[in-house]
């Protein structure tokens, strides 16, 4: 359930920043941080 909330939060932050700044070309970097976080969570869960 925690991963779902993190995903929803990432989407909300991405859309908010992108809409407010119009910076669709650079706000994709949020997804890189999200991917790193998810990889960490999966790695931690499999230990």
PDB file of C-alpha atoms in Angstrom:
ATOM      1  CA  UNK A   1       0.000   0.000   0.000  1.00  0.00           C
ATOM      2  CA  UNK A   2       2.932   2.324   0.711  1.00  0.00           C
ATOM      3  CA  UNK A   3       4.129   1.955  -2.885  1.00  0.00           C
ATOM      4  CA  UNK A   4       0.703   3.000  -4.133  1.00  0.00           C
ATOM      5  CA  UNK A   5       0.792   6.194  -2.070  1.00  0.00           C
ATOM      6  CA  UNK A   6       4.324   6.966  -3.250  1.00  0.00           C
ATOM      7  CA  UNK A   7       3.239   6.461  -6.857  1.00  0.00           C
ATOM      8  CA  UNK A   8       0.204   8.720  -6.458  1.00  0.00           C
ATOM      9  CA  UNK A   9       2.370  11.355  -4.762  1.00  0.00           C
ATOM     10  CA  UNK A  10       4.941  11.197  -7.576  1.00  0.00           C
ATOM     11  CA  UNK A  11       2.205  11.643 -10.182  1.00  0.00           C
ATOM     12  CA  UNK A  12       0.705  14.556  -8.260  1.00  0.00           C
ATOM     13  CA  UNK A  13       4.069  16.297  -7.861  1.00  0.00           C
ATOM     14  CA  UNK A  14       4.938  15.714 -11.507  1.00  0.00           C
ATOM     15  CA  UNK A  15       1.650  17.074 -12.791  1.00  0.00           C
ATOM     16  CA  UNK A  16       1.634  20.028 -10.392  1.00  0.00           C
ATOM     17  CA  UNK A  17       5.168  21.136 -11.261  1.00  0.00           C
ATOM     18  CA  UNK A  18       4.685  20.516 -14.972  1.00  0.00           C
ATOM     19  CA  UNK A  19       1.417  22.440 -15.180  1.00  0.00           C
ATOM     20  CA  UNK A  20       2.591  25.331 -13.005  1.00  0.00           C
ATOM     21  CA  UNK A  21       5.933  25.809 -14.759  1.00  0.00           C
ATOM     22  CA  UNK A  22       5.079  24.555 -18.234  1.00  0.00           C
ATOM     23  CA  UNK A  23       8.365  22.684 -18.016  1.00  0.00           C
ATOM     24  CA  UNK A  24       7.288  19.385 -19.492  1.00  0.00           C
ATOM     25  CA  UNK A  25      10.710  19.062 -21.115  1.00  0.00           C
ATOM     26  CA  UNK A  26      12.601  18.897 -17.808  1.00  0.00           C
ATOM     27  CA  UNK A  27      10.136  17.680 -15.196  1.00  0.00           C
ATOM     28  CA  UNK A  28      10.529  14.098 -16.433  1.00  0.00           C
ATOM     29  CA  UNK A  29      13.531  13.966 -14.075  1.00  0.00           C
ATOM     30  CA  UNK A  30      11.015  13.354 -11.253  1.00  0.00           C
ATOM     31  CA  UNK A  31      10.461   9.885 -12.736  1.00  0.00           C
ATOM     32  CA  UNK A  32      14.183   9.138 -12.487  1.00  0.00           C
ATOM     33  CA  UNK A  33      14.066   9.793  -8.735  1.00  0.00           C
ATOM     34  CA  UNK A  34      10.891   7.726  -8.481  1.00  0.00           C
ATOM     35  CA  UNK A  35      12.552   4.814 -10.306  1.00  0.00           C
ATOM     36  CA  UNK A  36      15.595   4.934  -8.026  1.00  0.00           C
ATOM     37  CA  UNK A  37      13.316   4.905  -4.990  1.00  0.00           C
ATOM     38  CA  UNK A  38      11.297   1.942  -6.291  1.00  0.00           C
ATOM     39  CA  UNK A  39      14.448  -0.030  -7.140  1.00  0.00           C
ATOM     40  CA  UNK A  40      15.666   0.610  -3.587  1.00  0.00           C
ATOM     41  CA  UNK A  41      12.330  -0.540  -2.131  1.00  0.00           C
ATOM     42  CA  UNK A  42      12.291  -3.736  -4.202  1.00  0.00           C
ATOM     43  CA  UNK A  43      15.898  -4.476  -3.275  1.00  0.00           C
ATOM     44  CA  UNK A  44      15.177  -3.876   0.420  1.00  0.00           C
ATOM     45  CA  UNK A  45      12.073  -6.097   0.309  1.00  0.00           C
ATOM     46  CA  UNK A  46      14.008  -8.987  -1.245  1.00  0.00           C
ATOM     47  CA  UNK A  47      16.747  -9.049   1.392  1.00  0.00           C
TER      48      UNK A  47
END
